[in-house]
mmCIF file with all atom_site columns, C-alpha atoms in Angstrom:
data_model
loop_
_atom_site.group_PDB
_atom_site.id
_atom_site.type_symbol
_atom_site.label_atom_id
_atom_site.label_alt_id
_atom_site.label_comp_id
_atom_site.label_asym_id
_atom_site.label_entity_id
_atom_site.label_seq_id
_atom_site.pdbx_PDB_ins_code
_atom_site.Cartn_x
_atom_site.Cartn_y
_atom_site.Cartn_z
_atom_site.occupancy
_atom_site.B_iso_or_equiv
_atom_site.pdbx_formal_charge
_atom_site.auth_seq_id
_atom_site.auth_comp_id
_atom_site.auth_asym_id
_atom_site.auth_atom_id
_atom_site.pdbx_PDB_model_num
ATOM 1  C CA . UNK E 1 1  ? -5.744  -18.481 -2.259  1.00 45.00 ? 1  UNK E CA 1
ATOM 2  C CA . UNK E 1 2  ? -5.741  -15.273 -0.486  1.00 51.00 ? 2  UNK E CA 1
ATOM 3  C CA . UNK E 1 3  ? -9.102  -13.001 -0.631  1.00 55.00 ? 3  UNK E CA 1
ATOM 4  C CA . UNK E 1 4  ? -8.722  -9.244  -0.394  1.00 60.00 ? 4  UNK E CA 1
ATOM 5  C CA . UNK E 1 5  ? -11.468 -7.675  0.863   1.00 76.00 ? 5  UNK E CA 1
ATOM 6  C CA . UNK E 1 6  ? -12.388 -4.105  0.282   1.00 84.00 ? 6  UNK E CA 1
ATOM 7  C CA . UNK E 1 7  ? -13.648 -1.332  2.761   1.00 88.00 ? 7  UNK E CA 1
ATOM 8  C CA . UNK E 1 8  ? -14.415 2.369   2.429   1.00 92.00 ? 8  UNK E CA 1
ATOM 9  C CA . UNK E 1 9  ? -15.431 4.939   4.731   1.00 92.00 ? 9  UNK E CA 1
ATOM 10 C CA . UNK E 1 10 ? -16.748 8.117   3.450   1.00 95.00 ? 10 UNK E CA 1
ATOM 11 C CA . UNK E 1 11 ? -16.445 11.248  5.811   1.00 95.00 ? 11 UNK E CA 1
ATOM 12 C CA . UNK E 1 12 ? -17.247 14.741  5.608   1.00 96.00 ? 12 UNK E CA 1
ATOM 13 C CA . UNK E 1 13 ? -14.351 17.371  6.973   1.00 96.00 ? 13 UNK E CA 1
ATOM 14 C CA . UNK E 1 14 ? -15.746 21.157  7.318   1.00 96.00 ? 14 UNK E CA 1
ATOM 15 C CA . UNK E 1 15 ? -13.240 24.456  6.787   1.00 96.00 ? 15 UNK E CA 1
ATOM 16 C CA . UNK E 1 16 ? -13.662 27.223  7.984   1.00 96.00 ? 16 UNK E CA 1
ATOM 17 C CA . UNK E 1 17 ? -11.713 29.685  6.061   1.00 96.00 ? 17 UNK E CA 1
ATOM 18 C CA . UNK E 1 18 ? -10.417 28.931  1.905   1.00 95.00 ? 18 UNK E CA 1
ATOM 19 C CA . UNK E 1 19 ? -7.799  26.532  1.717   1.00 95.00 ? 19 UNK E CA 1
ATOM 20 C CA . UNK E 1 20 ? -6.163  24.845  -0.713  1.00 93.00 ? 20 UNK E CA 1
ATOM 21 C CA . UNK E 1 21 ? -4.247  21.256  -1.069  1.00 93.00 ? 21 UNK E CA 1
ATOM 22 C CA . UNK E 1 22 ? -0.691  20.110  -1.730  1.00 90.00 ? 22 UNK E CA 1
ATOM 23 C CA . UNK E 1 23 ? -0.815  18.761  -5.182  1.00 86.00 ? 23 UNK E CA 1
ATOM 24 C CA . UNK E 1 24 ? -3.938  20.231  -6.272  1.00 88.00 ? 24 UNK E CA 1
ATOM 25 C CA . UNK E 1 25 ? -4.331  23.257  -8.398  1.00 86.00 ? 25 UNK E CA 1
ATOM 26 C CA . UNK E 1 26 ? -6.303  26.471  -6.808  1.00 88.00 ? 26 UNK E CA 1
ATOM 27 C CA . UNK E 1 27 ? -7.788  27.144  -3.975  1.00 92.00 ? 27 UNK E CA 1
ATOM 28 C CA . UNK E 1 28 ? -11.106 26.208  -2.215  1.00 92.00 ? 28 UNK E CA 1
ATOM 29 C CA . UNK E 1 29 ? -14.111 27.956  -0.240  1.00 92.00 ? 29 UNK E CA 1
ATOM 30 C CA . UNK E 1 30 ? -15.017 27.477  3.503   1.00 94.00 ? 30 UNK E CA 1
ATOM 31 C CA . UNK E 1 31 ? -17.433 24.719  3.805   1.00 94.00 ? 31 UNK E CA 1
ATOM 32 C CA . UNK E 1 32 ? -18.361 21.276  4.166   1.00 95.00 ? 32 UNK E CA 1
ATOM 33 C CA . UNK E 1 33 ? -16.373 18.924  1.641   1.00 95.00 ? 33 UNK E CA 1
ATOM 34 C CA . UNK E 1 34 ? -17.144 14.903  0.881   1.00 95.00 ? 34 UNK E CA 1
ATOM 35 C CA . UNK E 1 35 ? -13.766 12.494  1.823   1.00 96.00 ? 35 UNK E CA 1
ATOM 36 C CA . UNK E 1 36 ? -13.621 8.632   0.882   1.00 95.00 ? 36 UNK E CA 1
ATOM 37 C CA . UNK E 1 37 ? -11.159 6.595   2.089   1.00 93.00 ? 37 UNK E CA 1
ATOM 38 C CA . UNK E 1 38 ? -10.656 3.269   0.138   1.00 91.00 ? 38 UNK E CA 1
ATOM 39 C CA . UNK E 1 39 ? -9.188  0.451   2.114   1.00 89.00 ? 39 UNK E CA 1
ATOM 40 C CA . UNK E 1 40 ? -8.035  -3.201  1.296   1.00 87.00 ? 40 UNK E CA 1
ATOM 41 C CA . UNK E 1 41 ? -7.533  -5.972  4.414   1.00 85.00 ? 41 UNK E CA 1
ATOM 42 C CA . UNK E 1 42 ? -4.327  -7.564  5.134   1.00 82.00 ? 42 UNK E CA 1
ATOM 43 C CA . UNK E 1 43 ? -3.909  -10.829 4.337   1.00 81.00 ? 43 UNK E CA 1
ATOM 44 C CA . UNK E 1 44 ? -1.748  -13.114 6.780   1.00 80.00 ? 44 UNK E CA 1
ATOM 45 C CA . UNK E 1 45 ? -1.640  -10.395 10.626  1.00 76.00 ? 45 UNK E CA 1
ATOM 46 C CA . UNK E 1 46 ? -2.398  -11.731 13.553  1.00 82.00 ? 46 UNK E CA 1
ATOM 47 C CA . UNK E 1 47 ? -5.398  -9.427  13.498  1.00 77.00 ? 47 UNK E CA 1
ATOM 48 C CA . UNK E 1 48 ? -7.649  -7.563  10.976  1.00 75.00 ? 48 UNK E CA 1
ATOM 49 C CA . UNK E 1 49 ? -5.610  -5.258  9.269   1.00 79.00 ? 49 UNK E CA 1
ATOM 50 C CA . UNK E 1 50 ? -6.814  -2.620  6.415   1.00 77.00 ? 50 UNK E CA 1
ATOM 51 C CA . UNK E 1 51 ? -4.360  -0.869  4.143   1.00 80.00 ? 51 UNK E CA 1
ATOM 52 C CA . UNK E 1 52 ? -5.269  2.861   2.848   1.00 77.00 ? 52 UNK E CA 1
ATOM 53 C CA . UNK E 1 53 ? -5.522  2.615   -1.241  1.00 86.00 ? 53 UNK E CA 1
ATOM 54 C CA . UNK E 1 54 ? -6.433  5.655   -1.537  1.00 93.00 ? 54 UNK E CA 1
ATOM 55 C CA . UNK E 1 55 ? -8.234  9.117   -0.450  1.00 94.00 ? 55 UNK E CA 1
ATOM 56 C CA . UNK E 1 56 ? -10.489 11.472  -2.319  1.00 94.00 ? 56 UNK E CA 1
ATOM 57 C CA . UNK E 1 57 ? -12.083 14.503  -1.981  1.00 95.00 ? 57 UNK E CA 1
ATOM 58 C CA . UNK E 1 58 ? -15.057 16.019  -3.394  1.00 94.00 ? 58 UNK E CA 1
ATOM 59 C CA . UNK E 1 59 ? -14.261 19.806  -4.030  1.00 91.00 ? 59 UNK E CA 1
ATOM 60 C CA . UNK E 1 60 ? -16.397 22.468  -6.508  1.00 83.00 ? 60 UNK E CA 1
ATOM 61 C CA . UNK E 1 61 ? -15.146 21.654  -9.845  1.00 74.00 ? 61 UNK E CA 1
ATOM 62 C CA . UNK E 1 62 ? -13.828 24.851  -12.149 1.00 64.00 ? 62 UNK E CA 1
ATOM 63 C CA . UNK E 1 63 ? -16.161 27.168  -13.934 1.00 62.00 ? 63 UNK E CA 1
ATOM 64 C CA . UNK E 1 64 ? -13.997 27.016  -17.465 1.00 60.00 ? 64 UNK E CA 1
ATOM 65 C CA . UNK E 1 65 ? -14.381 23.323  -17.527 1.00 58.00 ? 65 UNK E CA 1
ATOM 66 C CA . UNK E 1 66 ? -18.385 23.331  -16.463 1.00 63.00 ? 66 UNK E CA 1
ATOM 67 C CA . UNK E 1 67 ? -17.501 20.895  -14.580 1.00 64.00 ? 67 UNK E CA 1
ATOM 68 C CA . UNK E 1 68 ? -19.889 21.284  -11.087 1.00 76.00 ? 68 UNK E CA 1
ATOM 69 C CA . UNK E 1 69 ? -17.878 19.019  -9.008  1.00 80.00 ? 69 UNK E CA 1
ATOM 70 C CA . UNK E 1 70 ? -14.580 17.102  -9.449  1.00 83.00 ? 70 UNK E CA 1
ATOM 71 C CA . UNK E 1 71 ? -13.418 14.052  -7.014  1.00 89.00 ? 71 UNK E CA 1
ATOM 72 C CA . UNK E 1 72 ? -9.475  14.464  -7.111  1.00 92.00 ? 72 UNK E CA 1
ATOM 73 C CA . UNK E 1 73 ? -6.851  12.079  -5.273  1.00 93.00 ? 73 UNK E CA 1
ATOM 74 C CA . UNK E 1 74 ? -5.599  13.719  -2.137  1.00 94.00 ? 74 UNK E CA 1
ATOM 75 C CA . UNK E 1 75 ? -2.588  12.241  0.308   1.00 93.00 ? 75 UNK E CA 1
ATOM 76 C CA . UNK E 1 76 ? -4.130  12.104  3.939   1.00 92.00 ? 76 UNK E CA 1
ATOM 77 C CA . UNK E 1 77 ? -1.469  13.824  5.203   1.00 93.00 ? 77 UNK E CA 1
ATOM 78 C CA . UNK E 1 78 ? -2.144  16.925  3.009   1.00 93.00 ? 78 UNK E CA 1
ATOM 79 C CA . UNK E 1 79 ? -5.558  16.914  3.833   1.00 94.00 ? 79 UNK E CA 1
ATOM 80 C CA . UNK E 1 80 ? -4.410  16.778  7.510   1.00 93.00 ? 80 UNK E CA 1
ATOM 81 C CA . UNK E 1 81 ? -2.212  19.512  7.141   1.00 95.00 ? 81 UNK E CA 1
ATOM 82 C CA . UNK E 1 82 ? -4.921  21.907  5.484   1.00 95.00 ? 82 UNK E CA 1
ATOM 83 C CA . UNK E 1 83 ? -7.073  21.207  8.289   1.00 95.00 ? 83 UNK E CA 1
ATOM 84 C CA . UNK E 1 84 ? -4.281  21.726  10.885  1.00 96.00 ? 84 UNK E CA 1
ATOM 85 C CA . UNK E 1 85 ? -3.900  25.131  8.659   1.00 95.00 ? 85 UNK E CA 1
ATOM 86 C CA . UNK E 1 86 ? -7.753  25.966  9.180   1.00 95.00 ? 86 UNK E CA 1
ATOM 87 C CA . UNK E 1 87 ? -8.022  25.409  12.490  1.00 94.00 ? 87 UNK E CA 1
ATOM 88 C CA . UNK E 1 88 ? -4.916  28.208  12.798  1.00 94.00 ? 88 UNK E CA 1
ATOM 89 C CA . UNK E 1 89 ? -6.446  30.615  10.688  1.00 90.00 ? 89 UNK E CA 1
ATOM 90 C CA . UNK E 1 90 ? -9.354  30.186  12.995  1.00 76.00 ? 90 UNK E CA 1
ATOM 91 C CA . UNK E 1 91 ? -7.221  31.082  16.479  1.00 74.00 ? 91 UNK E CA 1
ATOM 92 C CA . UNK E 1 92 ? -5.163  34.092  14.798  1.00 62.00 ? 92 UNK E CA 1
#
Protein backbone atom coordinates (compact mmCIF):
# COMPACT_ATOMS: atom_id res chain seq x y z
CA UNK A 1 0.00 0.00 0.00
CA UNK A 2 1.12 3.38 -0.87
CA UNK A 3 2.00 5.94 2.16
CA UNK A 4 1.49 9.65 1.55
CA UNK A 5 3.49 11.62 3.47
CA UNK A 6 2.80 15.17 4.40
CA UNK A 7 5.13 18.33 4.41
CA UNK A 8 4.58 22.02 5.09
CA UNK A 9 6.68 24.94 4.95
CA UNK A 10 5.58 28.06 6.55
CA UNK A 11 7.12 31.40 5.17
CA UNK A 12 6.73 34.91 5.83
CA UNK A 13 6.40 37.38 2.53
CA UNK A 14 6.70 41.30 3.50
CA UNK A 15 4.72 44.25 1.30
CA UNK A 16 5.55 47.16 1.07
CA UNK A 17 2.66 49.17 -0.01
CA UNK A 18 -1.50 47.80 0.55
CA UNK A 19 -2.36 45.14 -1.65
CA UNK A 20 -4.96 43.02 -2.06
CA UNK A 21 -5.51 39.24 -3.51
CA UNK A 22 -7.37 37.68 -6.43
CA UNK A 23 -10.23 35.94 -4.83
CA UNK A 24 -10.18 37.57 -1.60
CA UNK A 25 -12.40 40.35 -0.49
CA UNK A 26 -10.65 43.91 0.51
CA UNK A 27 -7.60 45.06 0.66
CA UNK A 28 -4.53 44.68 3.00
CA UNK A 29 -1.80 46.94 4.84
CA UNK A 30 2.01 47.01 4.14
CA UNK A 31 3.67 44.57 6.33
CA UNK A 32 4.89 41.30 7.17
CA UNK A 33 2.17 38.48 6.50
CA UNK A 34 2.39 34.49 7.68
CA UNK A 35 2.25 31.89 4.32
CA UNK A 36 1.92 27.94 4.74
CA UNK A 37 2.33 25.83 2.09
CA UNK A 38 0.87 22.26 2.57
CA UNK A 39 2.48 19.57 0.54
CA UNK A 40 1.83 15.75 -0.02
CA UNK A 41 4.86 13.34 -1.65
CA UNK A 42 4.46 11.53 -4.80
CA UNK A 43 4.06 8.17 -4.71
CA UNK A 44 5.74 5.99 -7.59
CA UNK A 45 8.76 9.13 -9.39
CA UNK A 46 11.91 8.23 -9.85
CA UNK A 47 12.72 10.80 -7.19
CA UNK A 48 11.07 12.57 -4.18
CA UNK A 49 8.36 14.43 -5.43
CA UNK A 50 5.87 16.82 -3.27
CA UNK A 51 2.57 18.03 -4.64
CA UNK A 52 1.21 21.65 -3.43
CA UNK A 53 -2.35 20.94 -1.50
CA UNK A 54 -2.71 23.99 -0.68
CA UNK A 55 -1.52 27.73 0.37
CA UNK A 56 -2.66 30.05 3.09
CA UNK A 57 -2.17 33.24 4.28
CA UNK A 58 -2.47 34.87 7.50
CA UNK A 59 -3.94 38.45 6.88
CA UNK A 60 -5.72 41.00 9.74
CA UNK A 61 -9.11 39.67 10.01
CA UNK A 62 -12.20 42.42 9.63
CA UNK A 63 -13.22 44.72 12.39
CA UNK A 64 -17.26 43.93 11.89
CA UNK A 65 -16.61 40.32 12.42
CA UNK A 66 -14.04 40.85 15.62
CA UNK A 67 -12.32 38.58 14.14
CA UNK A 68 -8.27 39.63 14.85
CA UNK A 69 -6.86 37.44 12.26
CA UNK A 70 -8.30 35.16 9.52
CA UNK A 71 -6.10 32.33 7.59
CA UNK A 72 -7.84 32.33 4.02
CA UNK A 73 -6.88 29.93 0.98
CA UNK A 74 -4.80 31.81 -1.53
CA UNK A 75 -3.58 30.34 -5.21
CA UNK A 76 0.34 30.79 -5.30
CA UNK A 77 0.15 32.38 -8.32
CA UNK A 78 -2.03 35.24 -6.93
CA UNK A 79 0.09 35.67 -4.16
CA UNK A 80 2.97 35.87 -6.72
CA UNK A 81 1.34 38.30 -8.68
CA UNK A 82 0.58 40.74 -5.63
CA UNK A 83 4.08 40.60 -4.80
CA UNK A 84 5.22 41.15 -8.43
CA UNK A 85 2.55 44.21 -8.00
CA UNK A 86 4.44 45.48 -4.75
CA UNK A 87 7.62 45.35 -5.85
CA UNK A 88 6.23 47.84 -8.92
CA UNK A 89 4.58 50.12 -6.75
CA UNK A 90 7.90 50.26 -5.04
CA UNK A 91 10.05 51.35 -8.46
CA UNK A 92 7.25 53.92 -9.76
Amino acid sequence: MAHMTNSTIYKTITFAHPFSLEGVEGTYPPGSYEVTESRESVDGLSFIGYRRTKTTIELPGSLAAYVSRQVVEVEPADLEVALERDALAGAA
